[in-house]
PDB file of C-alpha atoms in Angstrom:
ATOM      1  CA  MET A   1       7.449 -21.453  -6.526  1.00 87.00           C
ATOM      2  CA  GLU A   2       8.181 -18.114  -4.806  1.00 90.00           C
ATOM      3  CA  LYS A   3       9.600 -16.544  -7.961  1.00 93.00           C
ATOM      4  CA  LYS A   4       6.488 -17.643  -9.866  1.00 94.00           C
ATOM      5  CA  LEU A   5       4.283 -16.027  -7.218  1.00 93.00           C
ATOM      6  CA  LEU A   6       6.272 -12.783  -7.433  1.00 94.00           C
ATOM      7  CA  ASN A   7       6.102 -12.844 -11.239  1.00 94.00           C
ATOM      8  CA  LEU A   8       2.343 -13.414 -11.063  1.00 94.00           C
ATOM      9  CA  LEU A   9       1.935 -10.525  -8.614  1.00 94.00           C
ATOM     10  CA  PHE A  10       4.081  -8.306 -10.844  1.00 95.00           C
ATOM     11  CA  CYS A  11       1.965  -9.164 -13.914  1.00 96.00           C
ATOM     12  CA  ILE A  12      -1.296  -8.535 -12.051  1.00 95.00           C
ATOM     13  CA  CYS A  13      -0.005  -5.171 -10.841  1.00 94.00           C
ATOM     14  CA  ILE A  14       1.160  -4.098 -14.291  1.00 94.00           C
ATOM     15  CA  CYS A  15      -2.181  -5.140 -15.816  1.00 95.00           C
ATOM     16  CA  THR A  16      -4.184  -3.085 -13.293  1.00 93.00           C
ATOM     17  CA  VAL A  17      -2.211   0.152 -13.720  1.00 90.00           C
ATOM     18  CA  PRO A  18      -3.962   1.363 -16.925  1.00 88.00           C
ATOM     19  CA  PHE A  19      -7.380   0.908 -15.318  1.00 88.00           C
ATOM     20  CA  LEU A  20      -6.498   2.831 -12.163  1.00 88.00           C
ATOM     21  CA  PHE A  21      -5.012   5.932 -13.722  1.00 84.00           C
ATOM     22  CA  LYS A  22      -7.757   7.202 -15.933  1.00 83.00           C
ATOM     23  CA  GLY A  23     -10.595   9.605 -15.352  1.00 80.00           C
ATOM     24  CA  GLU A  24     -10.997  12.923 -13.632  1.00 82.00           C
ATOM     25  CA  LYS A  25      -9.092  12.025 -10.461  1.00 82.00           C
ATOM     26  CA  MET A  26      -5.944  10.836 -12.220  1.00 86.00           C
ATOM     27  CA  ARG A  27      -3.773  13.470 -10.510  1.00 83.00           C
ATOM     28  CA  GLU A  28      -4.938  12.409  -7.039  1.00 85.00           C
ATOM     29  CA  ASN A  29      -4.498   8.733  -7.921  1.00 90.00           C
ATOM     30  CA  LEU A  30      -0.931   9.381  -9.039  1.00 91.00           C
ATOM     31  CA  VAL A  31      -0.241  11.316  -5.834  1.00 90.00           C
ATOM     32  CA  VAL A  32      -1.654   8.411  -3.801  1.00 92.00           C
ATOM     33  CA  PHE A  33       0.342   5.855  -5.787  1.00 94.00           C
ATOM     34  CA  PHE A  34       3.686   7.620  -5.452  1.00 94.00           C
ATOM     35  CA  SER A  35       3.092   8.730  -1.854  1.00 93.00           C
ATOM     36  CA  LYS A  36       2.233   5.205  -0.774  1.00 93.00           C
ATOM     37  CA  GLY A  37       5.279   3.897  -2.643  1.00 94.00           C
ATOM     38  CA  VAL A  38       7.527   6.263  -0.702  1.00 94.00           C
ATOM     39  CA  LEU A  39       5.788   5.576   2.623  1.00 92.00           C
ATOM     40  CA  ALA A  40       5.813   1.790   2.132  1.00 93.00           C
ATOM     41  CA  THR A  41       9.477   1.848   1.134  1.00 93.00           C
ATOM     42  CA  LEU A  42      10.431   3.905   4.192  1.00 93.00           C
ATOM     43  CA  VAL A  43       8.443   1.729   6.606  1.00 93.00           C
ATOM     44  CA  ASP A  44       9.742  -1.457   5.006  1.00 94.00           C
ATOM     45  CA  ALA A  45      13.350  -0.228   5.032  1.00 94.00           C
ATOM     46  CA  TYR A  46      13.036   0.426   8.764  1.00 95.00           C
ATOM     47  CA  VAL A  47      11.388  -2.935   9.448  1.00 95.00           C
ATOM     48  CA  VAL A  48      13.958  -4.840   7.390  1.00 95.00           C
ATOM     49  CA  GLY A  49      16.827  -2.760   8.778  1.00 95.00           C
ATOM     50  CA  THR A  50      15.834  -3.622  12.344  1.00 96.00           C
ATOM     51  CA  LYS A  51      15.629  -7.289  11.338  1.00 95.00           C
ATOM     52  CA  ARG A  52      11.939  -7.679  12.142  1.00 96.00           C
ATOM     53  CA  VAL A  53      11.091  -8.943   8.646  1.00 95.00           C
ATOM     54  CA  ALA A  54      13.228 -10.435   5.885  1.00 95.00           C
ATOM     55  CA  TYR A  55      12.446 -11.190   2.271  1.00 95.00           C
ATOM     56  CA  PRO A  56      14.447 -14.316   1.357  1.00 94.00           C
ATOM     57  CA  VAL A  57      13.098 -14.291  -2.206  1.00 94.00           C
ATOM     58  CA  ARG A  58      12.904 -10.850  -3.804  1.00 93.00           C
ATOM     59  CA  PRO A  59      13.834  -9.009  -6.989  1.00 93.00           C
ATOM     60  CA  PHE A  60      17.402  -7.666  -7.126  1.00 92.00           C
ATOM     61  CA  PRO A  61      18.529  -9.299  -3.868  1.00 92.00           C
ATOM     62  CA  SER A  62      22.102  -8.029  -4.208  1.00 93.00           C
ATOM     63  CA  ILE A  63      20.892  -4.411  -4.372  1.00 93.00           C
ATOM     64  CA  PHE A  64      17.722  -4.180  -2.233  1.00 92.00           C
ATOM     65  CA  LYS A  65      16.850  -5.793   1.082  1.00 94.00           C
ATOM     66  CA  THR A  66      13.154  -4.972   0.668  1.00 94.00           C
ATOM     67  CA  ASN A  67      10.763  -6.368  -1.898  1.00 94.00           C
ATOM     68  CA  LEU A  68      10.210  -3.731  -4.571  1.00 93.00           C
ATOM     69  CA  ILE A  69       7.117  -5.452  -5.965  1.00 95.00           C
ATOM     70  CA  TYR A  70       5.319  -5.019  -2.637  1.00 94.00           C
ATOM     71  CA  ASP A  71       6.598  -1.542  -1.830  1.00 94.00           C
ATOM     72  CA  ILE A  72       6.481   0.158  -5.216  1.00 94.00           C
ATOM     73  CA  LEU A  73       3.646  -1.677  -6.995  1.00 95.00           C
ATOM     74  CA  PHE A  74       1.339  -3.853  -4.887  1.00 95.00           C
ATOM     75  CA  PHE A  75       0.775  -1.669  -1.801  1.00 94.00           C
ATOM     76  CA  PRO A  76       0.459   1.571  -3.815  1.00 95.00           C
ATOM     77  CA  ILE A  77      -2.067  -0.034  -6.174  1.00 95.00           C
ATOM     78  CA  LEU A  78      -4.124  -1.309  -3.236  1.00 93.00           C
ATOM     79  CA  SER A  79      -4.004   2.171  -1.721  1.00 92.00           C
ATOM     80  CA  VAL A  80      -5.274   3.756  -4.928  1.00 93.00           C
ATOM     81  CA  ILE A  81      -8.157   1.257  -4.956  1.00 93.00           C
ATOM     82  CA  TRP A  82      -8.859   1.913  -1.273  1.00 90.00           C
ATOM     83  CA  VAL A  83      -8.870   5.675  -1.718  1.00 90.00           C
ATOM     84  CA  LYS A  84     -11.176   5.314  -4.748  1.00 89.00           C
ATOM     85  CA  ILE A  85     -13.737   3.268  -2.809  1.00 90.00           C
ATOM     86  CA  SER A  86     -13.539   5.459   0.313  1.00 88.00           C
ATOM     87  CA  TYR A  87     -13.162   8.837  -1.403  1.00 84.00           C
ATOM     88  CA  ASN A  88     -16.532  10.331  -0.384  1.00 86.00           C
ATOM     89  CA  ASP A  89     -16.976   8.420   2.888  1.00 88.00           C
ATOM     90  CA  ARG A  90     -16.993   9.727   6.423  1.00 88.00           C
ATOM     91  CA  LEU A  91     -14.788   8.336   9.195  1.00 86.00           C
ATOM     92  CA  PRO A  92     -16.965   5.369  10.326  1.00 90.00           C
ATOM     93  CA  MET A  93     -17.221   4.003   6.781  1.00 92.00           C
ATOM     94  CA  ILE A  94     -13.525   4.685   6.161  1.00 88.00           C
ATOM     95  CA  LEU A  95     -12.714   2.609   9.272  1.00 88.00           C
ATOM     96  CA  LEU A  96     -14.914  -0.242   8.079  1.00 90.00           C
ATOM     97  CA  LYS A  97     -13.399  -0.199   4.605  1.00 90.00           C
ATOM     98  CA  SER A  98      -9.888  -0.109   6.053  1.00 89.00           C
ATOM     99  CA  PHE A  99     -10.658  -3.356   7.875  1.00 89.00           C
ATOM    100  CA  LEU A 100     -11.797  -4.853   4.575  1.00 90.00           C
ATOM    101  CA  PHE A 101      -8.275  -4.220   3.251  1.00 90.00           C
ATOM    102  CA  SER A 102      -6.050  -4.678   6.290  1.00 93.00           C
ATOM    103  CA  VAL A 103      -7.561  -7.885   7.691  1.00 95.00           C
ATOM    104  CA  PRO A 104      -7.272  -9.946   4.465  1.00 94.00           C
ATOM    105  CA  MET A 105      -3.803  -8.524   3.806  1.00 93.00           C
ATOM    106  CA  SER A 106      -2.680  -9.461   7.316  1.00 95.00           C
ATOM    107  CA  ILE A 107      -4.084 -12.969   7.015  1.00 96.00           C
ATOM    108  CA  GLY A 108      -2.555 -13.333   3.550  1.00 94.00           C
ATOM    109  CA  GLN A 109       0.887 -12.289   4.756  1.00 94.00           C
ATOM    110  CA  TRP A 110       0.602 -14.620   7.734  1.00 95.00           C
ATOM    111  CA  TYR A 111      -0.325 -17.495   5.403  1.00 96.00           C
ATOM    112  CA  PHE A 112       2.508 -16.761   2.977  1.00 94.00           C
ATOM    113  CA  GLU A 113       4.979 -16.380   5.841  1.00 94.00           C
ATOM    114  CA  LYS A 114       4.036 -19.845   7.123  1.00 95.00           C
ATOM    115  CA  ASN A 115       3.895 -21.583   3.726  1.00 95.00           C
ATOM    116  CA  THR A 116       6.462 -19.880   1.477  1.00 94.00           C
ATOM    117  CA  LYS A 117       9.834 -18.175   1.618  1.00 92.00           C
ATOM    118  CA  LEU A 118       8.429 -14.808   0.544  1.00 93.00           C
ATOM    119  CA  PHE A 119       8.504 -13.421   4.116  1.00 90.00           C
ATOM    120  CA  LYS A 120      10.425 -14.343   7.225  1.00 94.00           C
ATOM    121  CA  TRP A 121       9.081 -12.782  10.391  1.00 94.00           C
ATOM    122  CA  GLU A 122      11.552 -12.412  13.251  1.00 93.00           C
ATOM    123  CA  LYS A 123      10.134  -9.798  15.615  1.00 92.00           C
ATOM    124  CA  TRP A 124       6.889  -9.468  13.704  1.00 95.00           C
ATOM    125  CA  SER A 125       3.360 -10.853  13.823  1.00 95.00           C
ATOM    126  CA  ILE A 126       0.043 -10.648  12.067  1.00 95.00           C
ATOM    127  CA  PHE A 127      -0.861  -7.775  14.415  1.00 95.00           C
ATOM    128  CA  HIS A 128       2.193  -5.775  13.331  1.00 95.00           C
ATOM    129  CA  THR A 129       1.148  -6.243   9.711  1.00 94.00           C
ATOM    130  CA  PHE A 130      -2.390  -5.171  10.543  1.00 95.00           C
ATOM    131  CA  GLY A 131      -1.146  -2.064  12.374  1.00 93.00           C
ATOM    132  CA  SER A 132       1.314  -1.063   9.674  1.00 92.00           C
ATOM    133  CA  VAL A 133      -1.261  -1.536   6.893  1.00 92.00           C
ATOM    134  CA  CYS A 134      -3.834   0.524   8.798  1.00 91.00           C
ATOM    135  CA  PHE A 135      -1.227   3.202   9.589  1.00 90.00           C
ATOM    136  CA  THR A 136      -0.162   3.590   5.986  1.00 90.00           C
ATOM    137  CA  LEU A 137      -3.740   3.482   4.659  1.00 90.00           C
ATOM    138  CA  PHE A 138      -4.855   6.206   7.067  1.00 88.00           C
ATOM    139  CA  THR A 139      -1.756   8.286   6.433  1.00 89.00           C
ATOM    140  CA  ILE A 140      -2.403   8.231   2.700  1.00 89.00           C
ATOM    141  CA  ARG A 141      -6.138   8.803   3.187  1.00 87.00           C
ATOM    142  CA  GLY A 142      -5.357  11.788   5.418  1.00 87.00           C
ATOM    143  CA  PHE A 143      -3.036  13.114   2.743  1.00 88.00           C
ATOM    144  CA  VAL A 144      -5.849  12.828   0.176  1.00 86.00           C
ATOM    145  CA  GLY A 145      -8.196  14.624   2.584  1.00 85.00           C
ATOM    146  CA  LEU A 146      -5.644  17.428   2.847  1.00 89.00           C
ATOM    147  CA  ILE A 147      -5.400  17.646  -0.945  1.00 85.00           C
ATOM    148  CA  LYS A 148      -9.203  17.799  -1.172  1.00 83.00           C
ATOM    149  CA  LYS A 149      -9.310  20.657   1.353  1.00 88.00           C
ATOM    150  CA  ILE A 150      -6.567  22.577  -0.473  1.00 87.00           C
ATOM    151  CA  ASP A 151      -8.397  22.139  -3.780  1.00 83.00           C
ATOM    152  CA  LEU A 152     -11.636  23.309  -2.147  1.00 86.00           C
ATOM    153  CA  LEU A 153      -9.954  26.421  -0.729  1.00 87.00           C
ATOM    154  CA  LYS A 154      -8.244  27.110  -4.039  1.00 83.00           C
ATOM    155  CA  ASN A 155     -11.535  26.874  -5.932  1.00 82.00           C
ATOM    156  CA  LYS A 156     -13.299  29.212  -3.453  1.00 79.00           C
ATOM    157  CA  GLN A 157     -10.784  32.034  -3.885  1.00 72.00           C
ATOM    158  CA  PRO A 158     -11.902  34.702  -6.323  1.00 68.00           C
ATOM    159  CA  SER A 159      -9.954  34.889  -9.542  1.00 59.00           C
ATOM    160  CA  THR A 160      -7.564  37.853  -9.784  1.00 57.00           C
ATOM    161  CA  GLU A 161      -7.664  38.001 -13.579  1.00 56.00           C
TER     162      GLU A 161
END
């Protein structure tokens, strides 16, 4: 059952990619996607390395201890969606929208940890998931804010041509 769930998640992720990376903000979306992939992989490698979380069923188990589908596809895609829906918001609305992503994800991971072999929590809880999801969402959102400011400054400078 777990492999079918991972295959389903992989297919859903692959099907959403063409819809996320079109339009005028494609560059920012790609930066968000790859940045979140790197951040999620680093956080997950630490968490797995310290034996807080294990992934008993995962792609390429002899090579990777983390789940590549979560780290390189699922979480980055959710971050792109989150940045898209919070792109023009101020901090209070960004906080509210982050709860709309981190609470269901935390509950979903808790449910799957209890009912499948996708996750095994050792020194981990639903609150750790909530905190790590919020941390990575805000880190990526801050990175996008920085990119927006740099673009704004770049566009304000007079052309030297």
